[in-house]
mmCIF file of C-alpha atoms and ligand atoms in Angstrom:
data_model
loop_
_atom_site.group_PDB
_atom_site.id
_atom_site.type_symbol
_atom_site.label_atom_id
_atom_site.label_comp_id
_atom_site.label_asym_id
_atom_site.label_seq_id
_atom_site.Cartn_x
_atom_site.Cartn_y
_atom_site.Cartn_z
ATOM 1 C CA MET F 1 -116.030 91.558 101.270
ATOM 2 C CA ILE F 2 -113.958 88.388 101.408
ATOM 3 C CA GLN F 3 -115.247 87.522 97.918
ATOM 4 C CA GLN F 4 -113.491 90.565 96.448
ATOM 5 C CA VAL F 5 -110.091 89.172 97.323
ATOM 6 C CA PRO F 6 -108.712 87.380 94.238
ATOM 7 C CA GLU F 7 -108.445 83.648 94.802
ATOM 8 C CA ASP F 8 -104.909 83.548 93.406
ATOM 9 C CA GLY F 9 -103.609 85.362 96.498
ATOM 10 C CA THR F 10 -101.862 88.141 94.559
ATOM 11 C CA LEU F 11 -103.861 90.801 96.413
ATOM 12 C CA LEU F 12 -104.518 90.627 100.151
ATOM 13 C CA PRO F 13 -106.336 92.924 102.626
ATOM 14 C CA LEU F 14 -103.440 94.365 104.578
ATOM 15 C CA MET F 15 -104.314 95.869 107.949
ATOM 16 C CA GLU F 16 -100.784 96.683 109.073
ATOM 17 C CA GLU F 17 -97.189 95.580 108.722
ATOM 18 C CA PHE F 18 -94.418 96.327 111.172
ATOM 19 C CA TYR F 19 -90.999 95.186 112.250
ATOM 20 C CA THR F 20 -90.832 94.069 115.869
ATOM 21 C CA ILE F 21 -89.999 91.226 118.225
ATOM 22 C CA GLN F 22 -92.205 88.140 118.366
ATOM 23 C CA GLY F 23 -93.607 88.415 121.855
ATOM 24 C CA GLU F 24 -95.236 85.052 122.435
ATOM 25 C CA GLY F 25 -94.971 81.332 121.890
ATOM 26 C CA TYR F 26 -92.012 79.265 120.757
ATOM 27 C CA ASN F 27 -90.352 82.073 118.795
ATOM 28 C CA THR F 28 -90.512 84.624 121.612
ATOM 29 C CA GLY F 29 -87.682 87.146 121.510
ATOM 30 C CA LYS F 30 -86.910 86.811 117.795
ATOM 31 C CA ALA F 31 -87.065 89.808 115.479
ATOM 32 C CA ALA F 32 -89.628 89.443 112.700
ATOM 33 C CA TYR F 33 -91.644 91.423 110.194
ATOM 34 C CA PHE F 34 -95.345 91.128 111.060
ATOM 35 C CA ILE F 35 -97.939 91.112 108.308
ATOM 36 C CA ARG F 36 -101.455 91.478 109.711
ATOM 37 C CA LEU F 37 -104.241 90.629 107.273
ATOM 38 C CA GLY F 38 -107.755 91.953 107.836
ATOM 39 C CA GLY F 39 -110.808 89.716 108.134
ATOM 40 C CA CYS F 40 -111.946 87.342 110.861
ATOM 41 C CA ASP F 41 -115.281 85.741 111.683
ATOM 42 C CA VAL F 42 -114.156 83.637 114.658
ATOM 43 C CA GLY F 43 -115.573 86.154 117.126
ATOM 44 C CA CYS F 44 -113.478 85.762 120.300
ATOM 45 C CA HIS F 45 -115.127 88.115 122.808
ATOM 46 C CA TRP F 46 -111.713 88.946 124.321
ATOM 47 C CA CYS F 47 -110.051 89.620 120.936
ATOM 48 C CA ASP F 48 -107.517 92.458 121.176
ATOM 49 C CA VAL F 49 -107.583 93.207 117.425
ATOM 50 C CA LYS F 50 -111.313 93.566 116.776
ATOM 51 C CA GLU F 51 -110.508 96.307 114.271
ATOM 52 C CA SER F 52 -109.156 93.516 112.071
ATOM 53 C CA TRP F 53 -112.490 91.735 111.747
ATOM 54 C CA ASP F 54 -113.983 93.682 108.829
ATOM 55 C CA ALA F 55 -111.778 92.888 105.832
ATOM 56 C CA SER F 56 -113.368 95.692 103.801
ATOM 57 C CA LEU F 57 -111.656 98.279 106.027
ATOM 58 C CA HIS F 58 -108.220 97.098 104.960
ATOM 59 C CA PRO F 59 -106.828 97.936 101.516
ATOM 60 C CA LEU F 60 -106.187 95.194 99.019
ATOM 61 C CA THR F 61 -102.416 95.229 98.634
ATOM 62 C CA GLN F 62 -100.166 93.514 96.129
ATOM 63 C CA ALA F 63 -98.461 90.517 97.693
ATOM 64 C CA ASP F 64 -95.329 91.527 95.751
ATOM 65 C CA THR F 65 -95.352 94.894 97.539
ATOM 66 C CA ILE F 66 -95.609 93.188 100.926
ATOM 67 C CA VAL F 67 -92.588 91.052 100.024
ATOM 68 C CA GLU F 68 -90.609 94.167 98.999
ATOM 69 C CA HIS F 69 -91.384 95.759 102.355
ATOM 70 C CA ALA F 70 -90.373 92.634 104.295
ATOM 71 C CA LEU F 71 -87.049 92.540 102.461
ATOM 72 C CA GLN F 72 -86.071 95.943 103.839
ATOM 73 C CA TYR F 73 -85.476 94.614 107.367
ATOM 74 C CA PRO F 74 -82.538 92.669 108.800
ATOM 75 C CA ALA F 75 -84.475 89.692 110.179
ATOM 76 C CA LYS F 76 -85.396 87.472 107.281
ATOM 77 C CA THR F 77 -88.488 86.143 109.043
ATOM 78 C CA VAL F 78 -92.125 87.134 108.671
ATOM 79 C CA VAL F 79 -95.066 86.332 110.923
ATOM 80 C CA ILE F 80 -98.346 86.346 109.032
ATOM 81 C CA THR F 81 -101.216 86.962 111.390
ATOM 82 C CA GLY F 82 -104.615 88.596 111.531
ATOM 83 C CA GLY F 83 -107.479 88.558 111.801
ATOM 84 C CA GLU F 84 -107.565 85.035 110.475
ATOM 85 C CA PRO F 85 -104.973 84.884 107.675
ATOM 86 C CA LEU F 86 -106.176 81.519 106.329
ATOM 87 C CA LEU F 87 -109.334 83.176 105.045
ATOM 88 C CA TYR F 88 -107.085 83.781 102.028
ATOM 89 C CA ASN F 89 -104.953 81.742 99.699
ATOM 90 C CA LEU F 90 -101.430 82.345 101.002
ATOM 91 C CA ASP F 91 -99.635 80.165 98.421
ATOM 92 C CA TYR F 92 -98.448 83.105 96.295
ATOM 93 C CA LEU F 93 -97.292 85.361 99.131
ATOM 94 C CA THR F 94 -95.386 82.643 100.959
ATOM 95 C CA ALA F 95 -93.800 81.281 97.759
ATOM 96 C CA LYS F 96 -92.490 84.757 96.948
ATOM 97 C CA LEU F 97 -91.214 85.284 100.490
ATOM 98 C CA LYS F 98 -89.371 81.973 100.427
ATOM 99 C CA GLU F 99 -87.944 82.640 96.951
ATOM 100 C CA ASN F 100 -86.388 85.726 98.560
ATOM 101 C CA GLY F 101 -84.896 83.774 101.451
ATOM 102 C CA ILE F 102 -87.467 84.838 104.043
ATOM 103 C CA LYS F 103 -88.738 82.346 106.615
ATOM 104 C CA THR F 104 -92.510 82.159 106.895
ATOM 105 C CA PHE F 105 -94.347 81.791 110.190
ATOM 106 C CA ILE F 106 -98.129 81.840 110.611
ATOM 107 C CA GLU F 107 -100.454 82.429 113.551
ATOM 108 C CA THR F 108 -103.860 80.889 112.857
ATOM 109 C CA SER F 109 -106.992 79.681 114.594
ATOM 110 C CA GLY F 110 -107.102 76.852 112.053
ATOM 111 C CA ALA F 111 -110.731 77.582 111.211
ATOM 112 C CA TYR F 112 -110.022 77.675 107.453
ATOM 113 C CA PRO F 113 -108.111 75.341 105.118
ATOM 114 C CA LEU F 114 -104.350 75.563 105.239
ATOM 115 C CA SER F 115 -102.655 77.239 102.285
ATOM 116 C CA GLY F 116 -99.108 78.542 101.917
ATOM 117 C CA HIS F 117 -95.577 77.252 102.418
ATOM 118 C CA TRP F 118 -94.514 77.454 106.036
ATOM 119 C CA ASP F 119 -91.426 77.187 108.198
ATOM 120 C CA TRP F 120 -93.499 77.442 111.367
ATOM 121 C CA ILE F 121 -97.208 76.950 111.982
ATOM 122 C CA CYS F 122 -98.601 78.193 115.276
ATOM 123 C CA LEU F 123 -102.115 76.810 115.735
ATOM 124 C CA SER F 124 -104.139 78.733 118.304
ATOM 125 C CA PRO F 125 -107.606 77.179 118.204
ATOM 126 C CA LYS F 126 -110.592 79.087 119.524
ATOM 127 C CA LYS F 127 -113.782 77.751 121.122
ATOM 128 C CA PHE F 128 -115.893 80.072 119.036
ATOM 129 C CA LYS F 129 -115.073 78.394 115.687
ATOM 130 C CA ALA F 130 -113.430 74.991 115.842
ATOM 131 C CA PRO F 131 -110.228 74.361 113.893
ATOM 132 C CA LEU F 132 -110.317 72.053 110.886
ATOM 133 C CA LEU F 133 -108.703 68.741 111.806
ATOM 134 C CA PRO F 134 -106.015 68.433 109.070
ATOM 135 C CA ILE F 135 -104.119 71.494 110.315
ATOM 136 C CA ALA F 136 -103.539 69.911 113.738
ATOM 137 C CA GLY F 137 -101.175 67.365 112.201
ATOM 138 C CA GLU F 138 -99.200 70.149 110.491
ATOM 139 C CA ALA F 139 -98.821 72.416 113.522
ATOM 140 C CA ASP F 140 -95.337 73.049 114.939
ATOM 141 C CA GLU F 141 -96.817 74.773 117.957
ATOM 142 C CA LEU F 142 -100.161 74.586 119.734
ATOM 143 C CA LYS F 143 -100.904 77.753 121.682
ATOM 144 C CA ILE F 144 -103.992 77.736 123.872
ATOM 145 C CA ILE F 145 -105.275 81.038 125.256
ATOM 146 C CA VAL F 146 -106.531 80.352 128.778
ATOM 147 C CA PHE F 147 -109.468 82.525 129.799
ATOM 148 C CA ASN F 148 -110.906 80.343 132.549
ATOM 149 C CA LYS F 149 -110.293 77.029 134.343
ATOM 150 C CA SER F 150 -112.272 74.945 131.867
ATOM 151 C CA ASP F 151 -109.738 75.850 129.188
ATOM 152 C CA PHE F 152 -107.202 73.383 130.620
ATOM 153 C CA SER F 153 -109.294 70.344 129.691
ATOM 154 C CA TRP F 154 -110.059 71.946 126.339
ATOM 155 C CA ALA F 155 -106.311 72.382 125.822
ATOM 156 C CA GLU F 156 -105.740 68.684 126.520
ATOM 157 C CA GLN F 157 -108.317 67.727 123.882
ATOM 158 C CA HIS F 158 -106.377 69.693 121.292
ATOM 159 C CA ALA F 159 -103.046 68.315 122.471
ATOM 160 C CA GLN F 160 -104.292 64.853 121.502
ATOM 161 C CA GLN F 161 -104.791 65.978 117.914
ATOM 162 C CA VAL F 162 -101.358 67.439 117.187
ATOM 163 C CA SER F 163 -98.181 65.544 116.299
ATOM 164 C CA ALA F 164 -95.828 64.174 118.946
ATOM 165 C CA THR F 165 -93.247 66.844 118.110
ATOM 166 C CA CYS F 166 -95.636 69.792 118.352
ATOM 167 C CA LYS F 167 -94.683 72.285 121.098
ATOM 168 C CA LEU F 168 -97.443 72.908 123.613
ATOM 169 C CA PHE F 169 -98.048 76.355 125.145
ATOM 170 C CA LEU F 170 -100.575 77.775 127.586
ATOM 171 C CA GLN F 171 -100.948 81.548 127.459
ATOM 172 C CA PRO F 172 -103.075 83.665 129.806
ATOM 173 C CA GLU F 173 -105.656 85.837 128.098
ATOM 174 C CA TRP F 174 -104.301 89.364 128.661
ATOM 175 C CA SER F 175 -107.245 90.863 130.549
ATOM 176 C CA LYS F 176 -107.289 87.865 132.922
ATOM 177 C CA ALA F 177 -103.521 87.446 133.221
ATOM 178 C CA LYS F 178 -103.288 88.304 136.934
ATOM 179 C CA GLU F 179 -105.892 85.712 137.846
ATOM 180 C CA ILE F 180 -104.988 83.010 135.322
ATOM 181 C CA THR F 181 -101.172 83.090 135.304
ATOM 182 C CA PRO F 182 -100.814 81.421 138.749
ATOM 183 C CA LEU F 183 -103.158 78.642 137.587
ATOM 184 C CA ILE F 184 -101.032 78.119 134.481
ATOM 185 C CA VAL F 185 -97.857 78.030 136.577
ATOM 186 C CA ASP F 186 -99.359 75.258 138.728
ATOM 187 C CA TYR F 187 -100.681 73.414 135.711
ATOM 188 C CA VAL F 188 -97.339 73.428 133.875
ATOM 189 C CA MET F 189 -95.460 72.237 136.953
ATOM 190 C CA ASN F 190 -97.857 69.303 137.199
ATOM 191 C CA ASN F 191 -98.074 68.710 133.441
ATOM 192 C CA PRO F 192 -94.614 69.532 132.111
ATOM 193 C CA LYS F 193 -95.341 68.647 128.506
ATOM 194 C CA TRP F 194 -96.843 72.178 128.484
ATOM 195 C CA GLU F 195 -94.848 75.436 128.630
ATOM 196 C CA ILE F 196 -95.946 78.947 129.559
ATOM 197 C CA SER F 197 -96.283 81.585 126.868
ATOM 198 C CA LEU F 198 -96.574 85.212 127.974
ATOM 199 C CA GLN F 199 -97.371 88.177 125.771
ATOM 200 C CA THR F 200 -93.973 89.703 126.444
ATOM 201 C CA HIS F 201 -94.485 92.401 123.789
ATOM 202 C CA LYS F 202 -97.239 93.845 125.986
ATOM 203 C CA TYR F 203 -94.920 93.921 129.000
ATOM 204 C CA LEU F 204 -92.226 95.484 126.790
ATOM 205 C CA ASN F 205 -94.736 97.971 125.378
ATOM 206 C CA ILE F 206 -93.858 97.173 121.774
ATOM 207 C CA PRO F 207 -96.315 96.241 118.981
HETATM 208 S S1 SF4 A 301 -109.287 84.377 115.939
HETATM 209 FE FE1 SF4 A 301 -107.837 85.991 116.527
HETATM 210 S S2 SF4 A 301 -108.444 87.825 115.301
HETATM 211 FE FE2 SF4 A 301 -110.142 86.357 115.235
HETATM 212 S S3 SF4 A 301 -111.521 87.005 116.884
HETATM 213 FE FE3 SF4 A 301 -110.169 85.404 117.739
HETATM 214 S S4 SF4 A 301 -108.416 86.504 118.634
HETATM 215 FE FE4 SF4 A 301 -109.493 87.957 117.260
#
């Protein structure tokens, strides 16, 4: 179904869009308009948005319409997420958002080539489909989801690939948070280049 999406990025499979507070990572606590695109083949077994995976379930929507919707809210920031949003050419959508004075943030696994014009790139690589190397150098934030102890050494491997200014976050996988959070606390105290990211939107019970 991915092939049906025009390569010029003027139409995108939109799963949902909503105005909320960014709950995790560097921009935690900031209001933003979330644009969730359908389609992902990374296959994380703990994924909490599996309904995003099949792009064909999500209507192709004019990028211009998405921009109009984003403009209706006070925070002039969007977070484009998925699914895996870099399955699609995001040059058109992000150019239009920026023309309208909206800051563009992305959440990506990095498994597909980078497109778009970004104010903030959050790279959250997954073991199930490795990120492409060039995006590591562009990332403003590296966010590693920790599911088990072996993920700490995996996180360090990725930290070596990002730029010196890239912010480093360890975030407990939600279903394992009780067990993993104390390990992350210890790890960050011993390795303070890392910071803790929590999914505060889930604690706040907001989208
Ligand atoms: S990359 Fe994201 S959307 Fe895709 S399977 Fe993993 S957690 Fe789910």
